Amino acid sequence: MMRGIVSTFRASGSVSQAIQLALVATPLVIALLTSDNALLDSLNQMLIWAALALSWNILGGYARQISVGHVAFYGIGAYTSTLLALNFGISPWLGMLAGGALAALIGALLGSATLRLRGPFFTMATIAFAEVVRILAVNWRSVTRGAEGLAIDSTPNLPGFVFGQARSYVLVTWGLMAVLFAVSKYLDHSKTGLRLRAVRDNEDAARALGIHTFSLRISVLAVSAFFTAICGTFYAQYLLLIDPDSVLGVDASLQMALMAVVGGIGSAIGPVLGTYLLVPFGQVLRAQLGSQLAGLHLVIYGLGLVLVLYKLPNGIWPAIEAALKRRGRASRQRSGLPEEDAR
Amino acid sequence: MSVDLAVENLNKRFGGILAVNGAGLRVASGTIHGIIGPNGAGKTTLFNLIAGSFLPDSGRILLGARDITALTPERRCALGLARTFQIPRPFSGLDLLDNVAIGCLGRARTVGHARQLAHEVLESLGIGRYADTLASALPIGLRKMLEVARAVATAPKLLLLDEVMGGLHGDEVDRMIETIRRINATGVTVVMIEHVLPAIMSLAAQVTVLDQGRILCSGTPEAVTQDPAVIAAYLGDEVLA
């Protein structure tokens, strides 16, 4: 995997790579420098969203299967690790792997039933699926306690994945995001990544070249579901309270997709960038306008999204990268150097 | 590394049109077999059935001893069947090398290995210098070569070529003829649909003529082109009257 990542870095321009690394590292640096709890709190929320957007992007970006039901996996992760901890005393560190595995399994089953559907039909099936999981969580009261939700004991302890300091949360969540960033990079430049590019470009040609498109999509969905569930555990351990609204609401499904789309799907840094812009934007708007006119901050937020996607339909990162390429070419021409080799 | 192909009594109906009507075909291992016929004769549909893009309504397709009638295209590829598309379908966001590398993935350990194998394929077809060109920027002649290179990359035993000469200039046609001859010389059985008759005449050992979904006749190129039924199909009955 290491070699894959290294060759990845050689693959594209060094300026682009530097920006990407800086973007990934920035929250870590801020977390180490500040002791402002409100800032750390915002930072942690942002990092969870970034990890979610990255998880979603594995399916939505690399396989171009647009899911608006990913919150189901998020909820499955949060509920699985929390229930295992509350009922059997199993550490959430292990419980999140169980939740991830369960989500991957359910994702594979969902995929084998729905991934033959194309375009909007797959998307609609994911919405229905998420709704089923949510209704199950609301009504299976003997296990989930329904709308009341589940509370986690807030005594700080490492095996229980409960920290006393906001900074500790930021550090582990940053770790999760960094892992997801690396996994995304690796996936993109692996054999699987090349196969996914082929399927994205032309499915018939891909199949004629021996690519098992259907099972490829199912495995990508399973991986995406696995990581989305892990994010669910991180969220549960951070809030120490989960209920169907918070971890199974349709808003979260849309949010993680939106962040990836605004940043640029199909790249590893796009979802990260999208999250960095949208989460603080949303928080600032709510803080400034939330008390003035109900819903005004959401209207402005929505208008902002429309504007960005109208101007940059492929998202923000692809536009930045194209600009970097143009600049690189111009400066090479000025200095009389030959064109940089594409590989 | 070659294999024979048998198509038995194949039928495919699209609505009211019988696109392929009781077609039968035998292609001997290691040979080049031409398929000709007027536009709309069902040639490409026949190819799509052999390659697995469509499933036939009835009939059988045998690759060697193996019945592949119901297999998916990707399974057929794994068994050694490769095809090109009449209208090139490059992975347009990728360069020529990666297009071909995707064909090599099945027999490569890593992406690097696949690219290395792809380089070999490109060199063997004499188009190595375009390796870094984006597929969307390739002219039609090279897109046709891309189709062939990508198919060859899967290390096929049977290669289906769907009008790879269409739209090519004279010297490009000559180069393509040479390329196909070389591929066949490595033991690959070739079945080719072609409108460029001189190419078929110089390459194919056997030719099958398709008209309105039916096999009109099969034989050597010389025999087939002199068959009155074939002339009638291409030029109309009046010519013979």
Coordinates of C-alpha atoms in Angstrom, one line a residue:
Chain A
M1 CA 0.0 0.0 0.0
M2 CA 2.9 2.3 0.9
R3 CA 4.3 2.0 -2.6
G4 CA 0.9 2.7 -4.0
I5 CA 0.7 5.9 -2.1
V6 CA 4.2 7.0 -3.0
S7 CA 3.6 6.4 -6.7
T8 CA 0.4 8.3 -6.4
F9 CA 2.3 11.3 -5.2
R10 CA 4.6 11.1 -8.1
A11 CA 1.7 10.8 -10.4
S12 CA 0.4 14.3 -10.3
G13 CA 1.9 17.7 -9.9
S14 CA 3.9 18.4 -6.7
V15 CA 2.0 21.7 -6.0
S16 CA -1.2 19.8 -6.1
Q17 CA 0.2 17.2 -3.7
A18 CA 1.5 19.8 -1.3
I19 CA -1.9 21.5 -1.2
Q20 CA -3.6 18.2 -0.5
L21 CA -1.3 17.3 2.3
A22 CA -1.6 20.8 3.8
L23 CA -5.4 20.5 3.7
V24 CA -5.3 17.2 5.4
A25 CA -2.8 18.3 8.0
T26 CA -4.3 21.7 8.9
P27 CA -7.0 20.5 11.4
L28 CA -4.3 18.5 13.2
V29 CA -2.1 21.6 13.5
I30 CA -4.9 23.7 14.8
A31 CA -5.9 21.1 17.3
L32 CA -2.4 21.0 18.7
L33 CA -2.1 24.7 18.9
T34 CA -5.5 25.8 20.3
S35 CA -7.1 25.0 23.6
D36 CA -10.4 26.8 22.7
N37 CA -13.0 24.1 23.4
A38 CA -15.6 25.6 21.2
L39 CA -13.2 25.6 18.3
L40 CA -12.1 22.1 19.0
D41 CA -15.7 21.1 19.1
S42 CA -16.4 22.6 15.7
L43 CA -13.2 21.0 14.4
N44 CA -14.3 17.5 15.6
Q45 CA -17.7 17.9 13.9
M46 CA -16.1 19.0 10.7
L47 CA -13.7 16.0 10.8
I48 CA -16.5 13.5 11.3
W49 CA -18.2 15.1 8.3
A50 CA -15.0 14.9 6.3
A51 CA -14.7 11.2 7.1
L52 CA -18.3 10.6 6.2
A53 CA -17.9 12.5 2.9
L54 CA -14.8 10.4 2.1
S55 CA -16.7 7.2 2.9
W56 CA -19.6 8.2 0.7
N57 CA -17.2 9.2 -2.1
I58 CA -15.8 5.7 -2.2
L59 CA -19.1 4.6 -3.7
G60 CA -20.5 7.9 -5.0
G61 CA -17.3 9.2 -6.5
Y62 CA -15.3 6.2 -7.6
A63 CA -18.2 4.0 -8.6
R64 CA -20.6 6.8 -9.5
Q65 CA -23.4 5.1 -7.6
I66 CA -25.2 7.9 -5.9
S67 CA -26.5 6.8 -2.6
V68 CA -28.9 9.0 -0.5
G69 CA -29.3 6.3 2.1
H70 CA -25.8 6.1 3.5
V71 CA -27.1 7.4 6.8
A72 CA -28.4 3.8 7.3
F73 CA -24.8 2.5 7.5
Y74 CA -23.9 5.4 9.8
G75 CA -26.8 4.4 12.1
I76 CA -25.9 0.7 11.9
G77 CA -22.4 1.6 13.0
A78 CA -23.5 3.8 15.9
Y79 CA -26.1 1.5 17.2
T80 CA -24.0 -1.7 16.8
S81 CA -21.0 -0.5 18.8
T82 CA -23.2 1.3 21.4
L83 CA -25.5 -1.8 21.9
L84 CA -22.5 -4.1 22.2
A85 CA -20.9 -1.8 24.8
L86 CA -24.1 -1.3 26.8
N87 CA -25.3 -4.9 26.8
F88 CA -22.1 -6.9 26.7
G89 CA -19.4 -4.5 27.8
I90 CA -17.6 -4.8 24.5
S91 CA -15.2 -1.9 23.9
P92 CA -16.4 0.4 21.1
W93 CA -12.9 0.1 19.6
L94 CA -13.9 -3.5 18.8
G95 CA -17.6 -2.8 18.5
M96 CA -16.9 -0.4 15.6
L97 CA -15.3 -3.2 13.6
A98 CA -18.4 -5.3 14.3
G99 CA -20.6 -2.4 13.2
G100 CA -18.4 -1.9 10.1
A101 CA -18.6 -5.6 9.2
L102 CA -22.4 -5.7 9.7
A103 CA -22.8 -2.6 7.6
A104 CA -20.6 -4.1 4.9
L105 CA -22.6 -7.3 4.9
I106 CA -25.9 -5.5 4.8
G107 CA -24.5 -3.2 2.1
A108 CA -23.4 -6.2 0.0
L109 CA -26.9 -7.7 0.3
L110 CA -28.5 -4.3 -0.5
G111 CA -26.1 -4.0 -3.5
S112 CA -26.9 -7.4 -4.9
A113 CA -30.6 -6.5 -4.9
T114 CA -30.3 -3.0 -6.1
L115 CA -27.0 -2.4 -8.0
R116 CA -28.4 -3.8 -11.2
L117 CA -30.7 -0.8 -11.1
R118 CA -29.2 2.2 -13.0
G119 CA -29.0 5.8 -12.2
P120 CA -31.9 7.3 -10.3
F121 CA -33.4 3.8 -9.5
F122 CA -30.4 2.8 -7.4
T123 CA -30.6 6.2 -5.6
M124 CA -34.3 5.7 -4.8
A125 CA -33.7 2.2 -3.5
T126 CA -31.1 3.6 -1.1
I127 CA -33.6 6.2 0.2
A128 CA -36.1 3.4 0.9
F129 CA -33.5 1.3 2.6
A130 CA -32.5 4.1 4.9
E131 CA -36.1 4.7 5.8
V132 CA -36.5 1.0 6.6
V133 CA -33.5 1.1 9.0
R134 CA -34.8 4.3 10.6
I135 CA -38.3 2.9 11.2
L136 CA -36.7 -0.2 12.6
A137 CA -34.7 1.8 15.1
V138 CA -37.7 3.8 16.1
N139 CA -40.0 0.9 16.6
W140 CA -37.7 -1.9 18.0
R141 CA -38.0 -0.3 21.4
S142 CA -36.9 -3.3 23.4
V143 CA -33.4 -3.1 21.9
T144 CA -33.0 0.5 20.7
R145 CA -35.3 2.3 23.1
G146 CA -36.9 3.9 20.2
A147 CA -36.9 7.7 19.9
E148 CA -35.6 8.0 23.4
G149 CA -32.2 6.9 22.2
L150 CA -29.3 5.3 23.9
A151 CA -26.9 7.1 26.3
I152 CA -23.3 6.1 26.8
D153 CA -21.6 6.5 30.2
S154 CA -19.6 9.7 30.1
T155 CA -16.8 8.7 32.5
P156 CA -13.6 9.2 30.6
N157 CA -11.8 5.9 29.9
L158 CA -9.7 4.8 27.0
P159 CA -11.1 1.3 26.5
G160 CA -14.6 2.8 26.5
F161 CA -13.6 5.3 23.8
V162 CA -14.7 8.2 26.1
F163 CA -12.3 11.1 26.5
G164 CA -12.4 14.0 29.0
Q165 CA -10.9 16.5 26.5
A166 CA -12.2 17.8 23.2
R167 CA -8.7 17.7 21.8
S168 CA -8.4 13.9 22.3
Y169 CA -11.6 13.5 20.1
V170 CA -10.2 15.8 17.5
L171 CA -7.0 13.8 17.3
V172 CA -8.6 10.3 16.9
T173 CA -11.2 11.7 14.4
W174 CA -8.4 13.3 12.5
G175 CA -6.7 9.9 12.4
L176 CA -9.9 8.4 11.0
M177 CA -10.1 11.0 8.3
A178 CA -6.4 10.6 7.5
V179 CA -6.8 6.8 7.1
L180 CA -9.8 7.4 4.9
F181 CA -7.9 9.8 2.8
A182 CA -5.0 7.3 2.4
V183 CA -7.5 4.5 1.6
S184 CA -9.1 6.7 -1.0
K185 CA -5.8 7.5 -2.6
Y186 CA -4.8 3.9 -2.6
L187 CA -8.1 2.7 -4.0
D188 CA -7.9 5.2 -6.8
H189 CA -4.5 4.1 -7.9
S190 CA -4.9 0.4 -7.4
K191 CA -6.1 -2.2 -9.9
T192 CA -9.6 -1.6 -8.5
G193 CA -9.3 2.1 -9.1
L194 CA -8.4 1.6 -12.7
R195 CA -11.3 -0.9 -13.1
L196 CA -13.6 1.7 -11.6
R197 CA -12.4 4.4 -14.0
A198 CA -13.1 2.0 -16.9
V199 CA -16.6 1.3 -15.6
R200 CA -17.3 5.0 -15.1
D201 CA -16.2 5.8 -18.6
N202 CA -17.8 3.0 -20.5
E203 CA -19.5 0.0 -18.9
D204 CA -19.9 -2.1 -22.0
A205 CA -16.2 -1.7 -22.9
A206 CA -15.2 -2.5 -19.4
R207 CA -17.2 -5.7 -19.4
A208 CA -15.9 -6.7 -22.8
L209 CA -12.4 -6.4 -21.2
G210 CA -13.3 -8.9 -18.5
I211 CA -14.2 -6.5 -15.6
H212 CA -16.9 -8.0 -13.4
T213 CA -18.7 -4.7 -13.0
F214 CA -21.5 -6.0 -10.8
S215 CA -19.4 -7.7 -8.2
L216 CA -17.0 -4.7 -8.4
R217 CA -19.8 -2.4 -7.4
I218 CA -21.0 -4.6 -4.6
S219 CA -17.5 -4.7 -3.1
V220 CA -17.1 -1.0 -3.4
L221 CA -20.4 -0.5 -1.7
A222 CA -19.4 -2.8 1.1
V223 CA -16.1 -0.9 1.7
S224 CA -18.0 2.4 1.6
A225 CA -20.6 1.1 4.1
F226 CA -17.9 -0.3 6.4
F227 CA -16.2 3.1 6.8
T228 CA -19.5 5.0 7.1
A229 CA -20.4 2.7 10.0
I230 CA -17.0 3.4 11.6
C231 CA -17.9 7.1 11.4
G232 CA -21.1 6.3 13.2
T233 CA -19.3 4.9 16.2
F234 CA -17.0 7.9 16.3
Y235 CA -20.1 10.2 16.3
A236 CA -21.8 8.1 19.1
Q237 CA -18.7 8.2 21.3
Y238 CA -18.3 11.9 20.8
L239 CA -21.9 12.8 21.5
L240 CA -22.5 10.0 24.0
L241 CA -26.1 9.9 23.0
I242 CA -27.6 8.5 19.9
D243 CA -31.2 8.5 18.7
P244 CA -32.9 7.7 15.3
D245 CA -33.1 11.4 14.4
S246 CA -29.4 12.1 14.9
V247 CA -27.8 9.1 13.3
L248 CA -30.5 8.0 10.9
G249 CA -32.1 11.2 9.7
V250 CA -32.2 11.8 6.0
D251 CA -30.4 15.1 6.3
A252 CA -27.1 13.4 7.1
S253 CA -27.3 11.3 4.0
L254 CA -27.8 14.4 1.9
Q255 CA -25.1 16.3 3.7
M256 CA -22.3 13.8 3.2
A257 CA -23.2 13.5 -0.5
L258 CA -23.3 17.3 -0.8
M259 CA -19.9 17.9 0.7
A260 CA -18.3 15.4 -1.6
V261 CA -20.1 16.9 -4.6
V262 CA -19.3 20.5 -3.8
G263 CA -15.6 19.6 -3.2
G264 CA -15.5 17.3 -6.2
I265 CA -16.3 13.6 -6.3
G266 CA -14.0 11.0 -7.5
S267 CA -10.9 12.5 -5.9
A268 CA -9.7 11.9 -2.4
I269 CA -9.2 15.6 -1.5
G270 CA -12.5 16.8 -3.0
P271 CA -14.8 15.6 -0.2
V272 CA -12.3 16.9 2.4
L273 CA -12.2 20.3 0.8
G274 CA -16.0 20.4 0.4
T275 CA -16.4 19.7 4.1
Y276 CA -13.9 22.3 5.2
L277 CA -15.9 24.9 3.3
L278 CA -19.4 23.8 4.0
V279 CA -19.3 22.9 7.7
P280 CA -17.8 26.3 8.8
F281 CA -20.0 28.1 6.3
G282 CA -23.1 26.5 7.8
Q283 CA -22.0 27.0 11.4
V284 CA -21.2 30.7 10.8
L285 CA -24.5 31.3 9.1
R286 CA -26.4 29.6 11.9
A287 CA -24.6 31.6 14.5
Q288 CA -25.1 34.9 12.7
L289 CA -28.5 34.5 11.3
G290 CA -30.1 31.6 13.1
S291 CA -31.7 33.9 15.7
Q292 CA -33.0 36.5 13.3
L293 CA -35.4 34.9 10.9
A294 CA -36.1 31.2 11.3
G295 CA -34.7 29.3 8.3
L296 CA -32.9 32.3 6.8
H297 CA -29.5 30.7 7.3
L298 CA -30.6 27.6 5.5
V299 CA -31.9 29.6 2.5
I300 CA -28.5 31.4 2.2
Y301 CA -26.7 28.1 2.7
G302 CA -28.8 26.6 -0.1
L303 CA -28.2 29.6 -2.4
G304 CA -24.5 29.3 -1.8
L305 CA -24.6 25.6 -2.8
V306 CA -26.5 26.4 -6.0
L307 CA -24.1 29.1 -6.9
V308 CA -21.0 26.9 -6.4
L309 CA -22.5 24.0 -8.4
Y310 CA -23.7 26.3 -11.1
K311 CA -20.3 27.8 -11.6
L312 CA -18.3 24.7 -11.0
P313 CA -20.5 21.7 -11.8
N314 CA -17.6 19.3 -11.2
G315 CA -16.9 20.7 -7.8
I316 CA -14.2 23.0 -6.4
W317 CA -11.1 20.8 -6.4
P318 CA -11.2 19.8 -10.1
A319 CA -11.3 23.5 -10.9
I320 CA -8.3 24.2 -8.7
E321 CA -6.4 21.4 -10.2
A322 CA -7.1 22.5 -13.7
A323 CA -5.9 26.0 -12.8
L324 CA -2.7 24.5 -11.3
K325 CA -2.1 22.6 -14.5
R326 CA -2.6 25.7 -16.7
R327 CA -0.2 27.6 -14.5
G328 CA 2.4 24.8 -14.6
R329 CA 2.2 24.6 -18.3
A330 CA 2.6 28.4 -18.7
S331 CA 5.6 28.6 -16.4
R332 CA 7.3 25.7 -18.2
Q333 CA 6.8 27.4 -21.5
R334 CA 8.3 30.6 -20.2
S335 CA 11.4 28.8 -18.9
G336 CA 11.7 26.9 -22.1
L337 CA 11.5 23.5 -20.4
P338 CA 9.9 20.6 -22.2
E339 CA 6.4 19.6 -21.2
E340 CA 6.3 17.5 -18.1
D341 CA 5.8 13.8 -18.8
A342 CA 2.2 12.8 -18.2
R343 CA 3.4 9.9 -16.0
Chain B
M1 CA -3.4 -20.6 -27.8
S2 CA -6.2 -20.6 -30.3
V3 CA -9.7 -22.0 -30.3
D4 CA -12.5 -22.7 -32.7
L5 CA -15.9 -21.1 -32.6
A6 CA -19.3 -22.7 -33.5
V7 CA -22.5 -20.9 -33.7
E8 CA -25.6 -23.1 -34.1
N9 CA -29.0 -21.9 -35.2
L10 CA -28.9 -18.6 -33.5
N11 CA -32.0 -16.4 -33.3
K12 CA -32.4 -12.9 -32.0
R13 CA -35.6 -10.8 -32.4
F14 CA -35.9 -7.1 -31.6
G15 CA -39.7 -6.4 -31.6
G16 CA -40.9 -7.3 -35.0
I17 CA -37.5 -7.6 -36.6
L18 CA -35.7 -10.9 -36.7
A19 CA -32.2 -9.4 -36.6
V20 CA -30.4 -12.8 -36.6
N21 CA -32.4 -15.6 -38.1
G22 CA -31.2 -19.2 -37.7
A23 CA -27.5 -18.2 -38.2
G24 CA -24.9 -21.0 -38.1
L25 CA -21.2 -20.5 -38.4
R26 CA -18.0 -22.5 -37.9
V27 CA -14.7 -20.9 -37.5
A28 CA -11.7 -23.2 -37.5
S29 CA -9.0 -22.7 -34.9
G30 CA -6.2 -20.3 -35.9
T31 CA -7.9 -19.0 -39.0
I32 CA -9.2 -15.6 -40.1
H33 CA -12.9 -15.6 -40.9
G34 CA -14.6 -12.7 -42.6
I35 CA -18.2 -11.7 -42.2
I36 CA -19.7 -9.5 -44.8
G37 CA -23.2 -8.4 -45.8
P38 CA -25.2 -5.3 -46.7
N39 CA -26.0 -2.7 -44.1
G40 CA -28.6 -4.0 -41.6
A41 CA -27.8 -7.6 -42.4
G42 CA -27.4 -8.4 -38.7
K43 CA -23.6 -8.7 -38.6
T44 CA -23.1 -6.5 -35.5
T45 CA -26.0 -8.2 -33.8
L46 CA -24.4 -11.5 -34.5
F47 CA -21.2 -10.2 -32.9
N48 CA -23.0 -8.9 -29.9
L49 CA -24.5 -12.3 -29.4
I50 CA -21.2 -14.0 -29.7
A51 CA -19.5 -11.5 -27.3
G52 CA -22.4 -11.7 -24.9
S53 CA -23.8 -8.1 -25.1
F54 CA -27.2 -9.7 -25.9
L55 CA -28.5 -13.1 -25.1
P56 CA -30.0 -15.0 -28.1
D57 CA -33.7 -16.1 -28.1
S58 CA -32.5 -19.5 -29.1
G59 CA -29.5 -21.3 -30.5
R60 CA -26.0 -22.2 -29.1
I61 CA -22.6 -20.6 -29.1
L62 CA -19.6 -22.8 -28.5
L63 CA -16.1 -21.6 -27.8
G64 CA -14.0 -24.7 -28.2
A65 CA -15.9 -27.3 -26.4
R66 CA -17.4 -24.8 -24.0
D67 CA -21.0 -23.7 -24.3
I68 CA -20.9 -19.9 -23.7
T69 CA -24.4 -19.1 -24.8
A70 CA -25.6 -17.8 -21.4
L71 CA -22.4 -16.4 -20.0
T72 CA -21.8 -12.7 -19.3
P73 CA -19.3 -10.7 -21.5
E74 CA -16.8 -10.6 -18.7
R75 CA -16.9 -14.4 -18.2
R76 CA -16.5 -14.9 -22.0
C77 CA -13.5 -12.5 -21.9
A78 CA -11.9 -14.7 -19.1
L79 CA -12.3 -17.7 -21.4
G80 CA -10.3 -16.0 -24.2
L81 CA -12.9 -14.1 -26.2
A82 CA -12.2 -10.5 -27.0
R83 CA -14.1 -8.0 -29.2
T84 CA -13.7 -4.5 -30.6
F85 CA -16.6 -2.1 -31.0
Q86 CA -17.7 -0.8 -34.4
I87 CA -18.0 2.7 -33.0
P88 CA -14.8 3.0 -30.8
R89 CA -15.6 3.2 -27.1
P90 CA -12.4 4.4 -25.5
F91 CA -12.1 5.3 -21.9
S92 CA -11.8 8.9 -22.9
G93 CA -10.6 10.3 -19.7
L94 CA -7.5 8.0 -19.8
D95 CA -4.5 8.0 -22.0
L96 CA -3.9 5.2 -24.6
L97 CA -1.6 3.4 -22.2
D98 CA -4.1 3.1 -19.4
N99 CA -6.8 2.2 -21.8
V100 CA -4.8 -0.8 -22.8
A101 CA -3.6 -1.4 -19.3
I102 CA -7.2 -2.0 -18.3
G103 CA -7.3 -4.8 -20.8
C104 CA -4.2 -6.3 -19.1
L105 CA -5.5 -6.1 -15.5
G106 CA -6.7 -9.7 -15.6
R107 CA -3.2 -11.0 -16.1
A108 CA -1.3 -8.4 -14.1
R109 CA -0.3 -8.3 -10.5
T110 CA -0.2 -4.6 -10.0
V111 CA -1.2 -1.5 -11.9
G112 CA 2.5 -1.0 -12.7
H113 CA 2.7 -4.5 -14.1
A114 CA -0.4 -3.9 -16.2
R115 CA 1.1 -0.7 -17.6
Q116 CA 4.3 -2.6 -18.4
L117 CA 2.3 -5.3 -20.3
A118 CA 0.3 -2.5 -22.0
H119 CA 3.5 -0.9 -23.2
E120 CA 4.5 -4.3 -24.7
V121 CA 1.1 -4.5 -26.5
L122 CA 1.5 -1.0 -27.9
E123 CA 5.0 -1.6 -29.1
S124 CA 4.0 -4.8 -30.8
L125 CA 1.3 -2.9 -32.6
G126 CA 3.7 -0.1 -33.5
I127 CA 1.7 2.6 -31.7
G128 CA 4.0 3.0 -28.6
R129 CA 4.7 6.6 -29.3
Y130 CA 1.1 7.6 -28.6
A131 CA 1.1 5.9 -25.1
D132 CA 0.6 9.2 -23.3
T133 CA -2.0 10.7 -25.6
L134 CA -5.4 11.1 -24.0
A135 CA -7.9 8.7 -25.7
S136 CA -10.3 11.5 -26.4
A137 CA -7.6 13.3 -28.4
L138 CA -6.8 10.4 -30.7
P139 CA -7.8 10.6 -34.4
I140 CA -10.2 7.9 -35.7
G141 CA -7.4 5.7 -37.1
L142 CA -5.7 5.5 -33.7
R143 CA -9.0 5.0 -32.0
K144 CA -9.6 1.9 -34.1
M145 CA -6.0 0.8 -33.2
L146 CA -6.9 1.5 -29.5
E147 CA -9.9 -0.9 -29.8
V148 CA -7.7 -3.6 -31.3
A149 CA -4.9 -3.0 -28.8
R150 CA -7.3 -3.2 -25.8
A151 CA -8.8 -6.4 -27.1
V152 CA -5.3 -7.9 -27.7
A153 CA -4.3 -6.9 -24.2
T154 CA -6.7 -9.5 -22.7
A155 CA -4.5 -12.2 -24.4
P156 CA -7.5 -13.6 -26.3
K157 CA -7.7 -16.9 -28.1
L158 CA -10.6 -15.6 -30.3
L159 CA -10.7 -12.0 -31.5
L160 CA -13.9 -10.4 -32.8
L161 CA -13.1 -7.4 -35.0
D162 CA -16.1 -5.2 -35.9
E163 CA -15.2 -3.0 -38.9
V164 CA -11.8 -2.0 -37.7
M165 CA -11.0 -0.6 -41.2
G166 CA -14.0 1.6 -41.4
G167 CA -13.1 5.3 -41.8
L168 CA -9.4 4.5 -42.3
H169 CA -7.1 5.9 -45.2
G170 CA -5.4 3.7 -47.6
D171 CA -2.1 3.4 -45.8
E172 CA -3.9 3.0 -42.5
V173 CA -5.9 0.1 -44.0
D174 CA -2.6 -1.5 -45.1
R175 CA -1.2 -1.1 -41.6
M176 CA -4.3 -2.6 -40.0
I177 CA -4.2 -5.5 -42.4
E178 CA -0.6 -6.1 -41.4
T179 CA -1.5 -5.8 -37.7
I180 CA -4.3 -8.4 -38.0
R181 CA -2.0 -10.7 -39.9
R182 CA 0.5 -10.5 -37.1
I183 CA -2.0 -11.0 -34.4
N184 CA -3.3 -14.1 -36.2
A185 CA 0.3 -15.4 -36.6
T186 CA 0.5 -15.6 -32.9
G187 CA -2.2 -18.2 -33.0
V188 CA -5.3 -16.0 -32.3
T189 CA -8.4 -17.0 -34.2
V190 CA -9.9 -13.9 -35.8
V191 CA -13.5 -13.2 -36.9
M192 CA -13.9 -9.9 -38.6
I193 CA -16.8 -7.9 -39.9
E194 CA -15.6 -5.8 -42.7
H195 CA -16.9 -3.6 -45.5
V196 CA -13.5 -3.0 -47.0
L197 CA -13.6 -6.0 -49.3
P198 CA -9.9 -5.9 -50.5
A199 CA -9.0 -6.3 -46.8
I200 CA -11.2 -9.4 -46.4
M201 CA -10.0 -10.8 -49.7
S202 CA -6.4 -10.6 -48.6
L203 CA -6.9 -11.8 -45.0
A204 CA -9.7 -14.2 -44.7
A205 CA -9.5 -17.9 -45.4
Q206 CA -13.3 -18.2 -45.2
V207 CA -16.0 -15.7 -45.6
T208 CA -19.6 -15.9 -44.5
V209 CA -22.2 -13.6 -46.1
L210 CA -25.1 -12.4 -44.0
D211 CA -28.3 -10.9 -45.4
Q212 CA -31.4 -10.0 -43.5
G213 CA -30.3 -12.0 -40.5
R214 CA -29.7 -15.2 -42.5
I215 CA -26.5 -16.8 -43.6
L216 CA -26.5 -16.5 -47.4
C217 CA -23.5 -18.6 -48.0
S218 CA -20.0 -19.5 -46.7
G219 CA -16.8 -20.3 -48.6
T220 CA -13.5 -18.9 -49.8
P221 CA -13.5 -15.2 -50.6
E222 CA -13.3 -15.9 -54.3
A223 CA -16.2 -18.3 -54.3
V224 CA -18.4 -16.1 -52.2
T225 CA -17.9 -13.0 -54.2
Q226 CA -18.9 -14.8 -57.4
D227 CA -22.0 -16.4 -55.9
P228 CA -25.1 -15.0 -57.7
A229 CA -27.1 -14.9 -54.5
V230 CA -24.4 -12.6 -52.9
I231 CA -24.3 -10.3 -55.9
A232 CA -28.1 -10.1 -55.8
A233 CA -28.1 -9.3 -52.1
Y234 CA -25.6 -6.4 -52.6
L235 CA -26.8 -5.1 -55.9
G236 CA -30.4 -6.2 -56.2
D237 CA -32.0 -9.0 -58.4
E238 CA -32.3 -6.9 -61.5
V239 CA -28.6 -7.0 -62.2
L240 CA -28.8 -10.7 -62.9
A241 CA -32.0 -10.7 -64.8

